[in-house]
C-alpha cells in the first residue's frame, strides 16, 4: 500500500511540473511553461522545397517544422515553421540564405513564425478561402537589408494533384535615415507567388 501511495505522489508531482498541450487557436494567456503545439499538424503541409518560376525570375523557399522551441518572450514552448530562400533573375543568383537552414540558433532563420490567419478578410484578403481556412504568417528577413521588415503569408493548396503554396510577400516597415543610401526594399520583389512542391 505504501508503494502505491508513493507512486501516486510521484505522478502528481511530475504532472504539475509538466506543461499543458494547447492548440494555436487557444494560445492566449497561457501559463508559464505551457506548450502551444501545432496539434492539427498544419505546419507539416508546408515542409519541403517550393519553387516559383515566372519568366526570368525564380524564387525558392525551403521550410521545416521545429517543435517544442522555448519562446522566452512569453515563457512558453511552441512549434515554429522556419526556412530559408534563394532568388534568381536571368539565372543569376541575387540572394541565397539556404546555407543558414540548419542553424542551431533558436529562431535564427530568415523565415520564421507560427501565426495563423483564419479570418478571410484579414490581409491579404482571401476571396476563395473556405471559412476558417488556416493561412500561416511568417517573418521574412533579408540579411543584407535588416532595416527592412517584411512578412510572408502562405496558403497550402492541392490543385489537380499538385501541392502548391500561394504566397504573399510584403514589407511592413523600412527604417532608414536621410543620406544613408540604404535600399528601402528587400532583395526579393514583393508580391504574390505560386510555389510548387519540388
mmCIF file with all atom_site columns, N, CA, C and O in Angstrom, residues 11-59:
data_model
loop_
_atom_site.group_PDB
_atom_site.id
_atom_site.type_symbol
_atom_site.label_atom_id
_atom_site.label_alt_id
_atom_site.label_comp_id
_atom_site.label_asym_id
_atom_site.label_entity_id
_atom_site.label_seq_id
_atom_site.pdbx_PDB_ins_code
_atom_site.Cartn_x
_atom_site.Cartn_y
_atom_site.Cartn_z
_atom_site.occupancy
_atom_site.B_iso_or_equiv
_atom_site.pdbx_formal_charge
_atom_site.auth_seq_id
_atom_site.auth_comp_id
_atom_site.auth_asym_id
_atom_site.auth_atom_id
_atom_site.pdbx_PDB_model_num
ATOM 1   N N  . UNK A 1 11 ? 3.658  10.688 -9.290  1.00 0.00 ? 11 UNK A N  1
ATOM 2   C CA . UNK A 1 11 ? 2.937  11.039 -10.514 1.00 0.00 ? 11 UNK A CA 1
ATOM 3   C C  . UNK A 1 11 ? 2.294  12.416 -10.415 1.00 0.00 ? 11 UNK A C  1
ATOM 4   O O  . UNK A 1 11 ? 2.327  13.196 -11.361 1.00 0.00 ? 11 UNK A O  1
ATOM 5   N N  . UNK A 1 12 ? 1.722  12.736 -9.286  1.00 0.00 ? 12 UNK A N  1
ATOM 6   C CA . UNK A 1 12 ? 1.070  14.047 -9.154  1.00 0.00 ? 12 UNK A CA 1
ATOM 7   C C  . UNK A 1 12 ? 2.091  15.170 -9.179  1.00 0.00 ? 12 UNK A C  1
ATOM 8   O O  . UNK A 1 12 ? 1.846  16.231 -9.738  1.00 0.00 ? 12 UNK A O  1
ATOM 9   N N  . UNK A 1 13 ? 3.262  14.943 -8.592  1.00 0.00 ? 13 UNK A N  1
ATOM 10  C CA . UNK A 1 13 ? 4.314  15.974 -8.613  1.00 0.00 ? 13 UNK A CA 1
ATOM 11  C C  . UNK A 1 13 ? 4.819  16.168 -10.037 1.00 0.00 ? 13 UNK A C  1
ATOM 12  O O  . UNK A 1 13 ? 4.962  17.288 -10.519 1.00 0.00 ? 13 UNK A O  1
ATOM 13  N N  . UNK A 1 14 ? 5.090  15.060 -10.760 1.00 0.00 ? 14 UNK A N  1
ATOM 14  C CA . UNK A 1 14 ? 5.622  15.183 -12.113 1.00 0.00 ? 14 UNK A CA 1
ATOM 15  C C  . UNK A 1 14 ? 4.602  15.799 -13.055 1.00 0.00 ? 14 UNK A C  1
ATOM 16  O O  . UNK A 1 14 ? 4.949  16.536 -13.952 1.00 0.00 ? 14 UNK A O  1
ATOM 17  N N  . UNK A 1 15 ? 3.304  15.517 -12.863 1.00 0.00 ? 15 UNK A N  1
ATOM 18  C CA . UNK A 1 15 ? 2.280  16.117 -13.723 1.00 0.00 ? 15 UNK A CA 1
ATOM 19  C C  . UNK A 1 15 ? 2.194  17.619 -13.517 1.00 0.00 ? 15 UNK A C  1
ATOM 20  O O  . UNK A 1 15 ? 1.985  18.367 -14.457 1.00 0.00 ? 15 UNK A O  1
ATOM 21  N N  . UNK A 1 16 ? 2.381  18.076 -12.295 1.00 0.00 ? 16 UNK A N  1
ATOM 22  C CA . UNK A 1 16 ? 2.335  19.515 -12.033 1.00 0.00 ? 16 UNK A CA 1
ATOM 23  C C  . UNK A 1 16 ? 3.510  20.228 -12.684 1.00 0.00 ? 16 UNK A C  1
ATOM 24  O O  . UNK A 1 16 ? 3.410  21.383 -13.062 1.00 0.00 ? 16 UNK A O  1
ATOM 25  N N  . UNK A 1 17 ? 4.631  19.531 -12.829 1.00 0.00 ? 17 UNK A N  1
ATOM 26  C CA . UNK A 1 17 ? 5.819  20.150 -13.405 1.00 0.00 ? 17 UNK A CA 1
ATOM 27  C C  . UNK A 1 17 ? 5.758  20.173 -14.927 1.00 0.00 ? 17 UNK A C  1
ATOM 28  O O  . UNK A 1 17 ? 6.516  20.871 -15.560 1.00 0.00 ? 17 UNK A O  1
ATOM 29  N N  . UNK A 1 18 ? 4.852  19.405 -15.536 1.00 0.00 ? 18 UNK A N  1
ATOM 30  C CA . UNK A 1 18 ? 4.769  19.362 -16.984 1.00 0.00 ? 18 UNK A CA 1
ATOM 31  C C  . UNK A 1 18 ? 3.933  20.527 -17.504 1.00 0.00 ? 18 UNK A C  1
ATOM 32  O O  . UNK A 1 18 ? 3.323  21.261 -16.745 1.00 0.00 ? 18 UNK A O  1
ATOM 33  N N  . UNK A 1 19 ? 3.921  20.658 -18.799 1.00 0.00 ? 19 UNK A N  1
ATOM 34  C CA . UNK A 1 19 ? 3.207  21.745 -19.464 1.00 0.00 ? 19 UNK A CA 1
ATOM 35  C C  . UNK A 1 19 ? 1.863  21.259 -19.961 1.00 0.00 ? 19 UNK A C  1
ATOM 36  O O  . UNK A 1 19 ? 1.592  20.078 -20.029 1.00 0.00 ? 19 UNK A O  1
ATOM 37  N N  . UNK A 1 20 ? 1.041  22.205 -20.334 1.00 0.00 ? 20 UNK A N  1
ATOM 38  C CA . UNK A 1 20 ? -0.251 21.847 -20.925 1.00 0.00 ? 20 UNK A CA 1
ATOM 39  C C  . UNK A 1 20 ? -0.144 21.942 -22.434 1.00 0.00 ? 20 UNK A C  1
ATOM 40  O O  . UNK A 1 20 ? 0.466  22.862 -22.966 1.00 0.00 ? 20 UNK A O  1
ATOM 41  N N  . UNK A 1 21 ? -0.706 20.984 -23.131 1.00 0.00 ? 21 UNK A N  1
ATOM 42  C CA . UNK A 1 21 ? -0.691 20.975 -24.576 1.00 0.00 ? 21 UNK A CA 1
ATOM 43  C C  . UNK A 1 21 ? -1.871 21.795 -25.078 1.00 0.00 ? 21 UNK A C  1
ATOM 44  O O  . UNK A 1 21 ? -3.009 21.550 -24.709 1.00 0.00 ? 21 UNK A O  1
ATOM 45  N N  . UNK A 1 22 ? -1.591 22.789 -25.886 1.00 0.00 ? 22 UNK A N  1
ATOM 46  C CA . UNK A 1 22 ? -2.624 23.700 -26.367 1.00 0.00 ? 22 UNK A CA 1
ATOM 47  C C  . UNK A 1 22 ? -2.589 23.758 -27.888 1.00 0.00 ? 22 UNK A C  1
ATOM 48  O O  . UNK A 1 22 ? -1.551 23.578 -28.493 1.00 0.00 ? 22 UNK A O  1
ATOM 49  N N  . UNK A 1 23 ? -3.701 24.070 -28.476 1.00 0.00 ? 23 UNK A N  1
ATOM 50  C CA . UNK A 1 23 ? -3.758 24.342 -29.902 1.00 0.00 ? 23 UNK A CA 1
ATOM 51  C C  . UNK A 1 23 ? -3.498 25.833 -30.096 1.00 0.00 ? 23 UNK A C  1
ATOM 52  O O  . UNK A 1 23 ? -3.779 26.640 -29.220 1.00 0.00 ? 23 UNK A O  1
ATOM 53  N N  . UNK A 1 24 ? -2.996 26.220 -31.268 1.00 0.00 ? 24 UNK A N  1
ATOM 54  C CA . UNK A 1 24 ? -2.717 27.635 -31.514 1.00 0.00 ? 24 UNK A CA 1
ATOM 55  C C  . UNK A 1 24 ? -3.958 28.511 -31.379 1.00 0.00 ? 24 UNK A C  1
ATOM 56  O O  . UNK A 1 24 ? -3.865 29.672 -31.064 1.00 0.00 ? 24 UNK A O  1
ATOM 57  N N  . UNK A 1 25 ? -5.133 27.949 -31.617 1.00 0.00 ? 25 UNK A N  1
ATOM 58  C CA . UNK A 1 25 ? -6.354 28.751 -31.527 1.00 0.00 ? 25 UNK A CA 1
ATOM 59  C C  . UNK A 1 25 ? -6.602 29.248 -30.106 1.00 0.00 ? 25 UNK A C  1
ATOM 60  O O  . UNK A 1 25 ? -7.333 30.196 -29.895 1.00 0.00 ? 25 UNK A O  1
ATOM 61  N N  . UNK A 1 26 ? -6.013 28.586 -29.112 1.00 0.00 ? 26 UNK A N  1
ATOM 62  C CA . UNK A 1 26 ? -6.241 28.994 -27.720 1.00 0.00 ? 26 UNK A CA 1
ATOM 63  C C  . UNK A 1 26 ? -4.931 29.367 -27.057 1.00 0.00 ? 26 UNK A C  1
ATOM 64  O O  . UNK A 1 26 ? -4.690 29.057 -25.907 1.00 0.00 ? 26 UNK A O  1
ATOM 65  N N  . UNK A 1 27 ? -4.056 30.037 -27.804 1.00 0.00 ? 27 UNK A N  1
ATOM 66  C CA . UNK A 1 27 ? -2.699 30.303 -27.327 1.00 0.00 ? 27 UNK A CA 1
ATOM 67  C C  . UNK A 1 27 ? -2.566 31.606 -26.544 1.00 0.00 ? 27 UNK A C  1
ATOM 68  O O  . UNK A 1 27 ? -1.465 32.041 -26.266 1.00 0.00 ? 27 UNK A O  1
ATOM 69  N N  . UNK A 1 28 ? -3.644 32.236 -26.179 1.00 0.00 ? 28 UNK A N  1
ATOM 70  C CA . UNK A 1 28 ? -3.558 33.493 -25.427 1.00 0.00 ? 28 UNK A CA 1
ATOM 71  C C  . UNK A 1 28 ? -3.498 33.229 -23.937 1.00 0.00 ? 28 UNK A C  1
ATOM 72  O O  . UNK A 1 28 ? -4.206 32.380 -23.408 1.00 0.00 ? 28 UNK A O  1
ATOM 73  N N  . UNK A 1 29 ? -2.665 33.977 -23.251 1.00 0.00 ? 29 UNK A N  1
ATOM 74  C CA . UNK A 1 29 ? -2.564 33.936 -21.794 1.00 0.00 ? 29 UNK A CA 1
ATOM 75  C C  . UNK A 1 29 ? -2.311 32.534 -21.253 1.00 0.00 ? 29 UNK A C  1
ATOM 76  O O  . UNK A 1 29 ? -2.955 32.091 -20.305 1.00 0.00 ? 29 UNK A O  1
ATOM 77  N N  . UNK A 1 30 ? -1.373 31.837 -21.859 1.00 0.00 ? 30 UNK A N  1
ATOM 78  C CA . UNK A 1 30 ? -1.021 30.513 -21.362 1.00 0.00 ? 30 UNK A CA 1
ATOM 79  C C  . UNK A 1 30 ? -0.156 30.630 -20.116 1.00 0.00 ? 30 UNK A C  1
ATOM 80  O O  . UNK A 1 30 ? 0.641  31.556 -19.991 1.00 0.00 ? 30 UNK A O  1
ATOM 81  N N  . UNK A 1 31 ? -0.284 29.704 -19.180 1.00 0.00 ? 31 UNK A N  1
ATOM 82  C CA . UNK A 1 31 ? 0.586  29.739 -18.004 1.00 0.00 ? 31 UNK A CA 1
ATOM 83  C C  . UNK A 1 31 ? 2.034  29.469 -18.386 1.00 0.00 ? 31 UNK A C  1
ATOM 84  O O  . UNK A 1 31 ? 2.306  28.817 -19.399 1.00 0.00 ? 31 UNK A O  1
ATOM 85  N N  . UNK A 1 32 ? 2.977  29.973 -17.597 1.00 0.00 ? 32 UNK A N  1
ATOM 86  C CA . UNK A 1 32 ? 4.401  29.751 -17.843 1.00 0.00 ? 32 UNK A CA 1
ATOM 87  C C  . UNK A 1 32 ? 4.686  28.263 -17.989 1.00 0.00 ? 32 UNK A C  1
ATOM 88  O O  . UNK A 1 32 ? 4.135  27.442 -17.260 1.00 0.00 ? 32 UNK A O  1
ATOM 89  N N  . UNK A 1 33 ? 5.527  27.943 -18.955 1.00 0.00 ? 33 UNK A N  1
ATOM 90  C CA . UNK A 1 33 ? 5.910  26.561 -19.182 1.00 0.00 ? 33 UNK A CA 1
ATOM 91  C C  . UNK A 1 33 ? 4.962  25.782 -20.059 1.00 0.00 ? 33 UNK A C  1
ATOM 92  O O  . UNK A 1 33 ? 5.198  24.608 -20.338 1.00 0.00 ? 33 UNK A O  1
ATOM 93  N N  . UNK A 1 34 ? 3.872  26.404 -20.522 1.00 0.00 ? 34 UNK A N  1
ATOM 94  C CA . UNK A 1 34 ? 2.925  25.700 -21.389 1.00 0.00 ? 34 UNK A CA 1
ATOM 95  C C  . UNK A 1 34 ? 3.562  25.390 -22.739 1.00 0.00 ? 34 UNK A C  1
ATOM 96  O O  . UNK A 1 34 ? 4.515  26.041 -23.156 1.00 0.00 ? 34 UNK A O  1
ATOM 97  N N  . UNK A 1 35 ? 3.008  24.411 -23.410 1.00 0.00 ? 35 UNK A N  1
ATOM 98  C CA . UNK A 1 35 ? 3.453  24.038 -24.750 1.00 0.00 ? 35 UNK A CA 1
ATOM 99  C C  . UNK A 1 35 ? 2.314  24.302 -25.721 1.00 0.00 ? 35 UNK A C  1
ATOM 100 O O  . UNK A 1 35 ? 1.312  23.613 -25.727 1.00 0.00 ? 35 UNK A O  1
ATOM 101 N N  . UNK A 1 36 ? 2.465  25.322 -26.529 1.00 0.00 ? 36 UNK A N  1
ATOM 102 C CA . UNK A 1 36 ? 1.478  25.672 -27.545 1.00 0.00 ? 36 UNK A CA 1
ATOM 103 C C  . UNK A 1 36 ? 1.891  24.962 -28.830 1.00 0.00 ? 36 UNK A C  1
ATOM 104 O O  . UNK A 1 36 ? 2.767  25.415 -29.547 1.00 0.00 ? 36 UNK A O  1
ATOM 105 N N  . UNK A 1 37 ? 1.273  23.821 -29.097 1.00 0.00 ? 37 UNK A N  1
ATOM 106 C CA . UNK A 1 37 ? 1.725  22.938 -30.166 1.00 0.00 ? 37 UNK A CA 1
ATOM 107 C C  . UNK A 1 37 ? 0.871  23.053 -31.419 1.00 0.00 ? 37 UNK A C  1
ATOM 108 O O  . UNK A 1 37 ? -0.276 23.479 -31.374 1.00 0.00 ? 37 UNK A O  1
ATOM 109 N N  . UNK A 1 38 ? 1.454  22.638 -32.508 1.00 0.00 ? 38 UNK A N  1
ATOM 110 C CA . UNK A 1 38 ? 0.764  22.523 -33.788 1.00 0.00 ? 38 UNK A CA 1
ATOM 111 C C  . UNK A 1 38 ? -0.035 21.217 -33.767 1.00 0.00 ? 38 UNK A C  1
ATOM 112 O O  . UNK A 1 38 ? 0.278  20.267 -34.465 1.00 0.00 ? 38 UNK A O  1
ATOM 113 N N  . UNK A 1 39 ? -1.083 21.184 -32.955 1.00 0.00 ? 39 UNK A N  1
ATOM 114 C CA . UNK A 1 39 ? -1.806 19.933 -32.690 1.00 0.00 ? 39 UNK A CA 1
ATOM 115 C C  . UNK A 1 39 ? -2.549 19.401 -33.917 1.00 0.00 ? 39 UNK A C  1
ATOM 116 O O  . UNK A 1 39 ? -2.827 18.213 -33.994 1.00 0.00 ? 39 UNK A O  1
ATOM 117 N N  . UNK A 1 40 ? -2.880 20.264 -34.868 1.00 0.00 ? 40 UNK A N  1
ATOM 118 C CA . UNK A 1 40 ? -3.544 19.800 -36.087 1.00 0.00 ? 40 UNK A CA 1
ATOM 119 C C  . UNK A 1 40 ? -2.538 19.509 -37.203 1.00 0.00 ? 40 UNK A C  1
ATOM 120 O O  . UNK A 1 40 ? -2.936 19.204 -38.323 1.00 0.00 ? 40 UNK A O  1
ATOM 121 N N  . UNK A 1 41 ? -1.241 19.661 -36.895 1.00 0.00 ? 41 UNK A N  1
ATOM 122 C CA . UNK A 1 41 ? -0.161 19.390 -37.857 1.00 0.00 ? 41 UNK A CA 1
ATOM 123 C C  . UNK A 1 41 ? -0.282 20.214 -39.137 1.00 0.00 ? 41 UNK A C  1
ATOM 124 O O  . UNK A 1 41 ? 0.048  19.744 -40.225 1.00 0.00 ? 41 UNK A O  1
ATOM 125 N N  . UNK A 1 42 ? -0.749 21.445 -39.001 1.00 0.00 ? 42 UNK A N  1
ATOM 126 C CA . UNK A 1 42 ? -0.844 22.333 -40.162 1.00 0.00 ? 42 UNK A CA 1
ATOM 127 C C  . UNK A 1 42 ? 0.522  22.589 -40.798 1.00 0.00 ? 42 UNK A C  1
ATOM 128 O O  . UNK A 1 42 ? 0.643  22.685 -42.015 1.00 0.00 ? 42 UNK A O  1
ATOM 129 N N  . UNK A 1 43 ? 1.567  22.707 -39.949 1.00 0.00 ? 43 UNK A N  1
ATOM 130 C CA . UNK A 1 43 ? 2.897  23.019 -40.472 1.00 0.00 ? 43 UNK A CA 1
ATOM 131 C C  . UNK A 1 43 ? 3.453  21.896 -41.347 1.00 0.00 ? 43 UNK A C  1
ATOM 132 O O  . UNK A 1 43 ? 4.289  22.141 -42.212 1.00 0.00 ? 43 UNK A O  1
ATOM 133 N N  . UNK A 1 44 ? 3.004  20.666 -41.119 1.00 0.00 ? 44 UNK A N  1
ATOM 134 C CA . UNK A 1 44 ? 3.517  19.536 -41.891 1.00 0.00 ? 44 UNK A CA 1
ATOM 135 C C  . UNK A 1 44 ? 3.292  19.728 -43.390 1.00 0.00 ? 44 UNK A C  1
ATOM 136 O O  . UNK A 1 44 ? 4.106  19.316 -44.210 1.00 0.00 ? 44 UNK A O  1
ATOM 137 N N  . UNK A 1 45 ? 2.168  20.354 -43.755 1.00 0.00 ? 45 UNK A N  1
ATOM 138 C CA . UNK A 1 45 ? 1.875  20.592 -45.171 1.00 0.00 ? 45 UNK A CA 1
ATOM 139 C C  . UNK A 1 45 ? 2.909  21.477 -45.846 1.00 0.00 ? 45 UNK A C  1
ATOM 140 O O  . UNK A 1 45 ? 3.108  21.385 -47.060 1.00 0.00 ? 45 UNK A O  1
ATOM 141 N N  . UNK A 1 46 ? 3.551  22.349 -45.076 1.00 0.00 ? 46 UNK A N  1
ATOM 142 C CA . UNK A 1 46 ? 4.457  23.342 -45.647 1.00 0.00 ? 46 UNK A CA 1
ATOM 143 C C  . UNK A 1 46 ? 5.908  22.878 -45.726 1.00 0.00 ? 46 UNK A C  1
ATOM 144 O O  . UNK A 1 46 ? 6.728  23.526 -46.375 1.00 0.00 ? 46 UNK A O  1
ATOM 145 N N  . UNK A 1 47 ? 6.229  21.776 -45.063 1.00 0.00 ? 47 UNK A N  1
ATOM 146 C CA . UNK A 1 47 ? 7.617  21.323 -45.046 1.00 0.00 ? 47 UNK A CA 1
ATOM 147 C C  . UNK A 1 47 ? 8.077  20.915 -46.446 1.00 0.00 ? 47 UNK A C  1
ATOM 148 O O  . UNK A 1 47 ? 7.322  20.333 -47.210 1.00 0.00 ? 47 UNK A O  1
ATOM 149 N N  . UNK A 1 48 ? 9.324  21.252 -46.757 1.00 0.00 ? 48 UNK A N  1
ATOM 150 C CA . UNK A 1 48 ? 9.902  20.855 -48.032 1.00 0.00 ? 48 UNK A CA 1
ATOM 151 C C  . UNK A 1 48 ? 10.422 22.033 -48.828 1.00 0.00 ? 48 UNK A C  1
ATOM 152 O O  . UNK A 1 48 ? 10.540 23.154 -48.326 1.00 0.00 ? 48 UNK A O  1
ATOM 153 N N  . UNK A 1 49 ? 10.731 21.754 -50.086 1.00 0.00 ? 49 UNK A N  1
ATOM 154 C CA . UNK A 1 49 ? 11.259 22.765 -51.010 1.00 0.00 ? 49 UNK A CA 1
ATOM 155 C C  . UNK A 1 49 ? 10.161 23.161 -51.982 1.00 0.00 ? 49 UNK A C  1
ATOM 156 O O  . UNK A 1 49 ? 9.479  22.301 -52.551 1.00 0.00 ? 49 UNK A O  1
ATOM 157 N N  . UNK A 1 50 ? 10.010 24.476 -52.166 1.00 0.00 ? 50 UNK A N  1
ATOM 158 C CA . UNK A 1 50 ? 8.948  25.030 -53.015 1.00 0.00 ? 50 UNK A CA 1
ATOM 159 C C  . UNK A 1 50 ? 9.572  26.034 -53.980 1.00 0.00 ? 50 UNK A C  1
ATOM 160 O O  . UNK A 1 50 ? 10.425 26.824 -53.587 1.00 0.00 ? 50 UNK A O  1
ATOM 161 N N  . UNK A 1 51 ? 9.125  26.008 -55.236 1.00 0.00 ? 51 UNK A N  1
ATOM 162 C CA . UNK A 1 51 ? 9.742  26.884 -56.239 1.00 0.00 ? 51 UNK A CA 1
ATOM 163 C C  . UNK A 1 51 ? 8.696  27.555 -57.120 1.00 0.00 ? 51 UNK A C  1
ATOM 164 O O  . UNK A 1 51 ? 7.722  26.948 -57.530 1.00 0.00 ? 51 UNK A O  1
ATOM 165 N N  . UNK A 1 52 ? 8.972  28.837 -57.413 1.00 0.00 ? 52 UNK A N  1
ATOM 166 C CA . UNK A 1 52 ? 8.170  29.608 -58.363 1.00 0.00 ? 52 UNK A CA 1
ATOM 167 C C  . UNK A 1 52 ? 9.096  30.082 -59.478 1.00 0.00 ? 52 UNK A C  1
ATOM 168 O O  . UNK A 1 52 ? 10.165 30.649 -59.205 1.00 0.00 ? 52 UNK A O  1
ATOM 169 N N  . UNK A 1 53 ? 8.695  29.822 -60.729 1.00 0.00 ? 53 UNK A N  1
ATOM 170 C CA . UNK A 1 53 ? 9.437  30.319 -61.880 1.00 0.00 ? 53 UNK A CA 1
ATOM 171 C C  . UNK A 1 53 ? 8.449  31.073 -62.761 1.00 0.00 ? 53 UNK A C  1
ATOM 172 O O  . UNK A 1 53 ? 7.492  30.502 -63.272 1.00 0.00 ? 53 UNK A O  1
ATOM 173 N N  . UNK A 1 54 ? 8.684  32.375 -62.898 1.00 0.00 ? 54 UNK A N  1
ATOM 174 C CA . UNK A 1 54 ? 7.845  33.214 -63.748 1.00 0.00 ? 54 UNK A CA 1
ATOM 175 C C  . UNK A 1 54 ? 8.782  34.049 -64.616 1.00 0.00 ? 54 UNK A C  1
ATOM 176 O O  . UNK A 1 54 ? 9.531  34.891 -64.110 1.00 0.00 ? 54 UNK A O  1
ATOM 177 N N  . UNK A 1 55 ? 8.738  33.779 -65.921 1.00 0.00 ? 55 UNK A N  1
ATOM 178 C CA . UNK A 1 55 ? 9.640  34.491 -66.826 1.00 0.00 ? 55 UNK A CA 1
ATOM 179 C C  . UNK A 1 55 ? 11.088 34.220 -66.454 1.00 0.00 ? 55 UNK A C  1
ATOM 180 O O  . UNK A 1 55 ? 11.511 33.072 -66.339 1.00 0.00 ? 55 UNK A O  1
ATOM 181 N N  . UNK A 1 56 ? 11.844 35.282 -66.216 1.00 0.00 ? 56 UNK A N  1
ATOM 182 C CA . UNK A 1 56 ? 13.260 35.138 -65.884 1.00 0.00 ? 56 UNK A CA 1
ATOM 183 C C  . UNK A 1 56 ? 13.514 35.157 -64.375 1.00 0.00 ? 56 UNK A C  1
ATOM 184 O O  . UNK A 1 56 ? 14.658 35.263 -63.938 1.00 0.00 ? 56 UNK A O  1
ATOM 185 N N  . UNK A 1 57 ? 12.446 35.046 -63.562 1.00 0.00 ? 57 UNK A N  1
ATOM 186 C CA . UNK A 1 57 ? 12.580 35.140 -62.104 1.00 0.00 ? 57 UNK A CA 1
ATOM 187 C C  . UNK A 1 57 ? 12.272 33.801 -61.446 1.00 0.00 ? 57 UNK A C  1
ATOM 188 O O  . UNK A 1 57 ? 11.272 33.164 -61.763 1.00 0.00 ? 57 UNK A O  1
ATOM 189 N N  . UNK A 1 58 ? 13.153 33.391 -60.534 1.00 0.00 ? 58 UNK A N  1
ATOM 190 C CA . UNK A 1 58 ? 12.996 32.125 -59.829 1.00 0.00 ? 58 UNK A CA 1
ATOM 191 C C  . UNK A 1 58 ? 13.134 32.363 -58.325 1.00 0.00 ? 58 UNK A C  1
ATOM 192 O O  . UNK A 1 58 ? 14.129 32.892 -57.853 1.00 0.00 ? 58 UNK A O  1
ATOM 193 N N  . UNK A 1 59 ? 12.104 31.969 -57.585 1.00 0.00 ? 59 UNK A N  1
ATOM 194 C CA . UNK A 1 59 ? 12.063 32.150 -56.137 1.00 0.00 ? 59 UNK A CA 1
ATOM 195 C C  . UNK A 1 59 ? 11.841 30.786 -55.501 1.00 0.00 ? 59 UNK A C  1
ATOM 196 O O  . UNK A 1 59 ? 10.861 30.102 -55.813 1.00 0.00 ? 59 UNK A O  1
#
